[in-house]
Steps between C-alpha positions, in 0.01 A plus 500: 500500500276483192224341713514781755486763226202322350319495836577871561373591155186297559440672833545845343263408219245389759522835682460692175200288408345564841549876458347489155202306632447757775512783247255316280259477793507875551757491782784739437838429653597795717788602720291744704492390866163409645372711789474256788442765764748687716831332571557383855623784717858488629452794735396434860187723493516508878599784730644426847252534786694787657512702177169679559570803717187707571563874460175590674232338707302267280458137405682273262300456180563267210556670165561319174827566319649334193764234558610227262226598248234434764315694768643443847396666824736733681438640846470874540418713802181688411303744710149360554216734597339431835145522363351322201321787329513561126750786535734288714476209257594744223807618691602140564456420129724795412762387753507156339530660156791713621675185621465346154639814336798520738817332382580174681737523794856377478406167658207462260719578199756245617219243521396578141196722558398776257186706446328603179261751660610848398394833645337737506199283578230577753174346613178693548152432628243309301270688265135553580371195314789268584439190712596507865871448558607620155828690466587745225859538379640817347578295189278246328587148619522390136775759443725339761738228392377146560760454774411825675127429487556151640701647788226752581217246473665237720623751759153650536336156498735391779450803724179680410276280285156609388353229724685307774663186362394574142848566354324747271526876464296743294716753320431784262681793346444874530240514224139390477567146380346250744723343762581133441561208730845338503584178682847408624532141382783250528551539125541876539765442766692245292466686168450867588619612157179363348213742463274504804159349437221751536211400717141604461399859558366482856159643564497815709425425864593831653257654744 
């Protein structure tokens, strides 16, 4: 019994000595948990194939919602203009924005989907000196929450990118500040609560 007590005391003394050595090296013991990224999701984040019921003639578009602390695509029926003019692209961009603002359906909620994009929020045409393909929001992109901005960026990059296959969109606010490029990256999808990385200010290419 005395031997076991001696060994336990020696082990405790060793732990205390190790803690003291760590403190002496500038390492403070702490009980604060370390941020190791979002916890694995326990929600399905998947809506049944028959859950999308078009309410009007259109096509099924992919919009990005929040599920399990990540961005996950959800299918929505969106009216797509027949032509590809600037005005039609603007209407399509507004339709996508409206889908992000709308509350998830019952099936989407059951699967764990939510949205952080809050209305009122509209999209308008690019300003005179903006680059081609730029979109202007009724609020400054920087004023949106990180999650909401990530949803908007990735939804636009998926459906109406500045250039085909670029996964980039050029967004600005209602003021005179220059529009900025935003890229929907895999990091943005996995950690949408992080601030979106601003791209360069694109050079105007409007004609």
